[in-house]
């Protein structure tokens, strides 16, 4: 019986047909270069374009890739929970389909978990953040405003709650899915 992967990468996708193939290719190359086993779960959130078919074609040639499909669009949170529930890795990374956070940044998140953090969240709001894909100025402004409201309402010291690059211990991710 094959051993469980060290890392599961959950990629929620909704109408991502135009950019998904490039992201999956990058993920496959990155995963192949890891010194440990990596599982990739693409969760199609009821896309209306060819996202699911593209992901399934890609996964057919990549044994460590699986595609999970929601019958209708239920939102990013539902797609992430579906991926978390199906994950088998010791660690579970949630990454947006556009890979706007470089995959090598996982090393910083792993260090945070090793130092005792319960979850490690990448942030575009820190001074040393490396933004390879920038959002439009109005989306950045809306995001900053939303994050300020979240911090004020919840009291959480998280500067960028919406960054789509978060690392969890596997058992914690699976517990969140229930």
PDB file of C-alpha atoms in Angstrom:
ATOM      1  CA  UNK A   1       0.000   0.000   0.000  1.00  0.00           C
ATOM      2  CA  UNK A   2       1.503   3.397  -0.947  1.00  0.00           C
ATOM      3  CA  UNK A   3       2.281   5.642   1.966  1.00  0.00           C
ATOM      4  CA  UNK A   4       0.344   8.846   2.531  1.00  0.00           C
ATOM      5  CA  UNK A   5       1.782  11.967   0.967  1.00  0.00           C
ATOM      6  CA  UNK A   6       3.567  14.451   3.170  1.00  0.00           C
ATOM      7  CA  UNK A   7       1.653  17.283   1.511  1.00  0.00           C
ATOM      8  CA  UNK A   8      -1.763  17.674  -0.073  1.00  0.00           C
ATOM      9  CA  UNK A   9      -2.312  20.804  -2.166  1.00  0.00           C
ATOM     10  CA  UNK A  10      -5.993  21.768  -2.452  1.00  0.00           C
ATOM     11  CA  UNK A  11      -6.784  23.979  -5.449  1.00  0.00           C
ATOM     12  CA  UNK A  12     -10.366  25.292  -5.551  1.00  0.00           C
ATOM     13  CA  UNK A  13     -11.354  26.234  -9.096  1.00  0.00           C
ATOM     14  CA  UNK A  14     -14.363  28.037 -10.503  1.00  0.00           C
ATOM     15  CA  UNK A  15     -14.366  28.976 -14.195  1.00  0.00           C
ATOM     16  CA  UNK A  16     -10.551  28.795 -14.340  1.00  0.00           C
ATOM     17  CA  UNK A  17     -10.270  27.111 -17.751  1.00  0.00           C
ATOM     18  CA  UNK A  18      -8.143  29.910 -19.247  1.00  0.00           C
ATOM     19  CA  UNK A  19      -5.357  29.764 -16.678  1.00  0.00           C
ATOM     20  CA  UNK A  20      -5.669  26.368 -15.011  1.00  0.00           C
ATOM     21  CA  UNK A  21      -3.480  24.340 -17.370  1.00  0.00           C
ATOM     22  CA  UNK A  22      -0.470  26.586 -16.761  1.00  0.00           C
ATOM     23  CA  UNK A  23      -1.020  26.431 -13.012  1.00  0.00           C
ATOM     24  CA  UNK A  24      -1.366  22.633 -13.012  1.00  0.00           C
ATOM     25  CA  UNK A  25       1.787  22.272 -15.099  1.00  0.00           C
ATOM     26  CA  UNK A  26       3.670  24.498 -12.662  1.00  0.00           C
ATOM     27  CA  UNK A  27       2.276  22.536  -9.712  1.00  0.00           C
ATOM     28  CA  UNK A  28       3.272  19.204 -11.285  1.00  0.00           C
ATOM     29  CA  UNK A  29       6.834  20.398 -11.936  1.00  0.00           C
ATOM     30  CA  UNK A  30       7.112  21.821  -8.417  1.00  0.00           C
ATOM     31  CA  UNK A  31       5.705  18.632  -6.842  1.00  0.00           C
ATOM     32  CA  UNK A  32       8.077  16.411  -8.841  1.00  0.00           C
ATOM     33  CA  UNK A  33      11.039  18.364  -7.472  1.00  0.00           C
ATOM     34  CA  UNK A  34       9.994  17.842  -3.814  1.00  0.00           C
ATOM     35  CA  UNK A  35      11.911  15.275  -1.766  1.00  0.00           C
ATOM     36  CA  UNK A  36       8.561  13.974  -0.494  1.00  0.00           C
ATOM     37  CA  UNK A  37       5.256  12.775  -1.945  1.00  0.00           C
ATOM     38  CA  UNK A  38       2.732  15.452  -2.922  1.00  0.00           C
ATOM     39  CA  UNK A  39      -0.957  14.930  -3.664  1.00  0.00           C
ATOM     40  CA  UNK A  40      -2.840  17.625  -5.620  1.00  0.00           C
ATOM     41  CA  UNK A  41      -6.625  17.896  -5.354  1.00  0.00           C
ATOM     42  CA  UNK A  42      -8.334  20.184  -7.840  1.00  0.00           C
ATOM     43  CA  UNK A  43     -11.847  20.931  -6.610  1.00  0.00           C
ATOM     44  CA  UNK A  44     -14.114  22.160  -9.387  1.00  0.00           C
ATOM     45  CA  UNK A  45     -16.805  24.330  -7.828  1.00  0.00           C
ATOM     46  CA  UNK A  46     -19.526  23.742 -10.418  1.00  0.00           C
ATOM     47  CA  UNK A  47     -17.734  25.637 -13.185  1.00  0.00           C
ATOM     48  CA  UNK A  48     -19.711  26.560 -16.292  1.00  0.00           C
ATOM     49  CA  UNK A  49     -16.686  26.521 -18.588  1.00  0.00           C
ATOM     50  CA  UNK A  50     -14.265  23.687 -19.350  1.00  0.00           C
ATOM     51  CA  UNK A  51     -12.446  23.794 -15.999  1.00  0.00           C
ATOM     52  CA  UNK A  52     -13.503  20.318 -14.904  1.00  0.00           C
ATOM     53  CA  UNK A  53     -12.751  18.648 -18.248  1.00  0.00           C
ATOM     54  CA  UNK A  54      -9.333  20.314 -18.430  1.00  0.00           C
ATOM     55  CA  UNK A  55      -8.485  19.258 -14.861  1.00  0.00           C
ATOM     56  CA  UNK A  56      -9.620  15.681 -15.548  1.00  0.00           C
ATOM     57  CA  UNK A  57      -7.508  15.469 -18.729  1.00  0.00           C
ATOM     58  CA  UNK A  58      -4.492  16.760 -16.816  1.00  0.00           C
ATOM     59  CA  UNK A  59      -5.065  14.374 -13.886  1.00  0.00           C
ATOM     60  CA  UNK A  60      -5.319  11.407 -16.270  1.00  0.00           C
ATOM     61  CA  UNK A  61      -1.617  11.860 -17.003  1.00  0.00           C
ATOM     62  CA  UNK A  62      -0.547  12.797 -13.478  1.00  0.00           C
ATOM     63  CA  UNK A  63      -1.126  10.019 -10.909  1.00  0.00           C
ATOM     64  CA  UNK A  64      -0.709  12.312  -7.890  1.00  0.00           C
ATOM     65  CA  UNK A  65      -3.504  14.603  -9.144  1.00  0.00           C
ATOM     66  CA  UNK A  66      -7.194  14.035  -8.437  1.00  0.00           C
ATOM     67  CA  UNK A  67     -10.239  16.038  -9.450  1.00  0.00           C
ATOM     68  CA  UNK A  68     -13.226  16.461  -7.165  1.00  0.00           C
ATOM     69  CA  UNK A  69     -16.333  18.102  -8.602  1.00  0.00           C
ATOM     70  CA  UNK A  70     -19.174  19.881  -6.872  1.00  0.00           C
ATOM     71  CA  UNK A  71     -22.422  19.600  -8.873  1.00  0.00           C
ATOM     72  CA  UNK A  72     -23.108  23.330  -8.610  1.00  0.00           C
ATOM     73  CA  UNK A  73     -21.281  26.466  -7.557  1.00  0.00           C
ATOM     74  CA  UNK A  74     -21.285  26.523  -3.753  1.00  0.00           C
ATOM     75  CA  UNK A  75     -18.473  29.021  -3.210  1.00  0.00           C
ATOM     76  CA  UNK A  76     -14.778  28.875  -2.496  1.00  0.00           C
ATOM     77  CA  UNK A  77     -15.298  27.850   1.136  1.00  0.00           C
ATOM     78  CA  UNK A  78     -17.282  24.763   0.134  1.00  0.00           C
ATOM     79  CA  UNK A  79     -14.647  23.824  -2.435  1.00  0.00           C
ATOM     80  CA  UNK A  80     -11.851  24.194   0.120  1.00  0.00           C
ATOM     81  CA  UNK A  81     -13.759  22.119   2.712  1.00  0.00           C
ATOM     82  CA  UNK A  82     -14.375  19.416   0.100  1.00  0.00           C
ATOM     83  CA  UNK A  83     -10.655  19.293  -0.658  1.00  0.00           C
ATOM     84  CA  UNK A  84      -9.728  19.270   3.026  1.00  0.00           C
ATOM     85  CA  UNK A  85     -12.113  16.353   3.676  1.00  0.00           C
ATOM     86  CA  UNK A  86     -10.557  14.318   0.840  1.00  0.00           C
ATOM     87  CA  UNK A  87      -6.949  15.172   1.709  1.00  0.00           C
ATOM     88  CA  UNK A  88      -4.538  12.498   2.946  1.00  0.00           C
ATOM     89  CA  UNK A  89      -1.380  14.531   3.530  1.00  0.00           C
ATOM     90  CA  UNK A  90       0.411  15.154   6.813  1.00  0.00           C
ATOM     91  CA  UNK A  91       0.194  18.816   5.797  1.00  0.00           C
ATOM     92  CA  UNK A  92      -2.512  20.468   3.694  1.00  0.00           C
ATOM     93  CA  UNK A  93      -1.911  23.591   1.636  1.00  0.00           C
ATOM     94  CA  UNK A  94      -4.773  25.600   0.184  1.00  0.00           C
ATOM     95  CA  UNK A  95      -3.656  27.564  -2.883  1.00  0.00           C
ATOM     96  CA  UNK A  96      -5.653  29.722  -5.276  1.00  0.00           C
ATOM     97  CA  UNK A  97      -5.791  28.388  -8.838  1.00  0.00           C
ATOM     98  CA  UNK A  98      -3.813  31.322 -10.236  1.00  0.00           C
ATOM     99  CA  UNK A  99      -0.827  30.472  -7.987  1.00  0.00           C
ATOM    100  CA  UNK A 100      -0.475  34.178  -7.222  1.00  0.00           C
ATOM    101  CA  UNK A 101       1.657  33.221  -4.225  1.00  0.00           C
ATOM    102  CA  UNK A 102       4.814  31.465  -5.456  1.00  0.00           C
ATOM    103  CA  UNK A 103       4.856  27.799  -4.424  1.00  0.00           C
ATOM    104  CA  UNK A 104       8.318  28.093  -2.869  1.00  0.00           C
ATOM    105  CA  UNK A 105       6.751  30.316  -0.186  1.00  0.00           C
ATOM    106  CA  UNK A 106       5.490  27.117   1.448  1.00  0.00           C
ATOM    107  CA  UNK A 107       8.883  26.853   3.155  1.00  0.00           C
ATOM    108  CA  UNK A 108       8.045  29.940   5.237  1.00  0.00           C
ATOM    109  CA  UNK A 109       4.686  28.466   6.161  1.00  0.00           C
ATOM    110  CA  UNK A 110       6.259  25.124   7.107  1.00  0.00           C
ATOM    111  CA  UNK A 111       8.684  26.974   9.387  1.00  0.00           C
ATOM    112  CA  UNK A 112       5.753  28.708  11.091  1.00  0.00           C
ATOM    113  CA  UNK A 113       4.026  25.371  11.767  1.00  0.00           C
ATOM    114  CA  UNK A 114       7.270  23.867  13.048  1.00  0.00           C
ATOM    115  CA  UNK A 115       7.571  26.847  15.412  1.00  0.00           C
ATOM    116  CA  UNK A 116       4.171  25.990  16.875  1.00  0.00           C
ATOM    117  CA  UNK A 117       1.646  27.979  14.834  1.00  0.00           C
ATOM    118  CA  UNK A 118      -1.749  26.331  14.487  1.00  0.00           C
ATOM    119  CA  UNK A 119      -2.098  27.527  10.897  1.00  0.00           C
ATOM    120  CA  UNK A 120       0.267  29.454   8.645  1.00  0.00           C
ATOM    121  CA  UNK A 121      -1.230  32.129   6.399  1.00  0.00           C
ATOM    122  CA  UNK A 122       0.701  33.912   3.684  1.00  0.00           C
ATOM    123  CA  UNK A 123       0.175  37.654   3.488  1.00  0.00           C
ATOM    124  CA  UNK A 124       0.345  40.228   0.742  1.00  0.00           C
ATOM    125  CA  UNK A 125       0.239  42.929   3.426  1.00  0.00           C
ATOM    126  CA  UNK A 126       3.687  42.426   4.934  1.00  0.00           C
ATOM    127  CA  UNK A 127       6.558  44.720   3.917  1.00  0.00           C
ATOM    128  CA  UNK A 128       8.699  41.886   2.484  1.00  0.00           C
ATOM    129  CA  UNK A 129       5.852  40.275   0.511  1.00  0.00           C
ATOM    130  CA  UNK A 130       6.787  39.207  -3.014  1.00  0.00           C
ATOM    131  CA  UNK A 131       3.772  39.834  -5.251  1.00  0.00           C
ATOM    132  CA  UNK A 132       4.235  38.101  -8.586  1.00  0.00           C
ATOM    133  CA  UNK A 133       0.649  38.672  -9.712  1.00  0.00           C
ATOM    134  CA  UNK A 134      -0.849  41.997  -8.657  1.00  0.00           C
ATOM    135  CA  UNK A 135      -4.532  42.739  -8.447  1.00  0.00           C
ATOM    136  CA  UNK A 136      -6.126  45.855  -9.897  1.00  0.00           C
ATOM    137  CA  UNK A 137      -5.769  48.873  -7.583  1.00  0.00           C
ATOM    138  CA  UNK A 138      -9.476  48.901  -6.675  1.00  0.00           C
ATOM    139  CA  UNK A 139      -9.381  45.193  -5.725  1.00  0.00           C
ATOM    140  CA  UNK A 140      -6.336  45.833  -3.527  1.00  0.00           C
ATOM    141  CA  UNK A 141      -8.169  48.745  -1.849  1.00  0.00           C
ATOM    142  CA  UNK A 142     -11.325  46.656  -1.309  1.00  0.00           C
ATOM    143  CA  UNK A 143      -9.229  43.812   0.113  1.00  0.00           C
ATOM    144  CA  UNK A 144      -7.397  46.103   2.527  1.00  0.00           C
ATOM    145  CA  UNK A 145     -10.692  47.612   3.669  1.00  0.00           C
ATOM    146  CA  UNK A 146     -12.257  44.177   4.158  1.00  0.00           C
ATOM    147  CA  UNK A 147      -9.236  42.924   6.117  1.00  0.00           C
ATOM    148  CA  UNK A 148      -9.337  46.006   8.360  1.00  0.00           C
ATOM    149  CA  UNK A 149     -13.005  45.311   9.104  1.00  0.00           C
ATOM    150  CA  UNK A 150     -12.274  41.632   9.845  1.00  0.00           C
ATOM    151  CA  UNK A 151      -9.458  42.594  12.241  1.00  0.00           C
ATOM    152  CA  UNK A 152     -11.665  45.123  14.013  1.00  0.00           C
ATOM    153  CA  UNK A 153     -14.711  42.827  14.304  1.00  0.00           C
ATOM    154  CA  UNK A 154     -12.882  39.616  15.246  1.00  0.00           C
ATOM    155  CA  UNK A 155      -9.852  40.975  17.055  1.00  0.00           C
ATOM    156  CA  UNK A 156      -7.678  38.602  15.018  1.00  0.00           C
ATOM    157  CA  UNK A 157      -4.173  39.931  14.353  1.00  0.00           C
ATOM    158  CA  UNK A 158      -4.197  38.568  10.786  1.00  0.00           C
ATOM    159  CA  UNK A 159      -3.281  41.238   8.234  1.00  0.00           C
ATOM    160  CA  UNK A 160      -4.493  39.396   5.137  1.00  0.00           C
ATOM    161  CA  UNK A 161      -7.308  36.932   5.806  1.00  0.00           C
ATOM    162  CA  UNK A 162      -8.133  36.585   2.108  1.00  0.00           C
ATOM    163  CA  UNK A 163      -4.715  35.480   0.843  1.00  0.00           C
ATOM    164  CA  UNK A 164      -5.265  32.165  -0.938  1.00  0.00           C
ATOM    165  CA  UNK A 165      -2.180  30.386   0.416  1.00  0.00           C
ATOM    166  CA  UNK A 166      -2.634  28.726   3.807  1.00  0.00           C
ATOM    167  CA  UNK A 167      -0.936  25.695   5.367  1.00  0.00           C
ATOM    168  CA  UNK A 168      -2.524  23.418   7.965  1.00  0.00           C
ATOM    169  CA  UNK A 169      -1.585  20.221   9.730  1.00  0.00           C
ATOM    170  CA  UNK A 170      -3.533  17.487   7.953  1.00  0.00           C
ATOM    171  CA  UNK A 171      -5.631  16.462  10.937  1.00  0.00           C
ATOM    172  CA  UNK A 172      -6.593  20.102  11.547  1.00  0.00           C
ATOM    173  CA  UNK A 173      -7.610  20.649   7.915  1.00  0.00           C
ATOM    174  CA  UNK A 174      -9.721  17.497   7.942  1.00  0.00           C
ATOM    175  CA  UNK A 175     -11.342  18.553  11.243  1.00  0.00           C
ATOM    176  CA  UNK A 176     -12.256  21.921   9.697  1.00  0.00           C
ATOM    177  CA  UNK A 177     -14.024  20.082   6.871  1.00  0.00           C
ATOM    178  CA  UNK A 178     -16.560  18.461   9.189  1.00  0.00           C
TER     179      UNK A 178
END
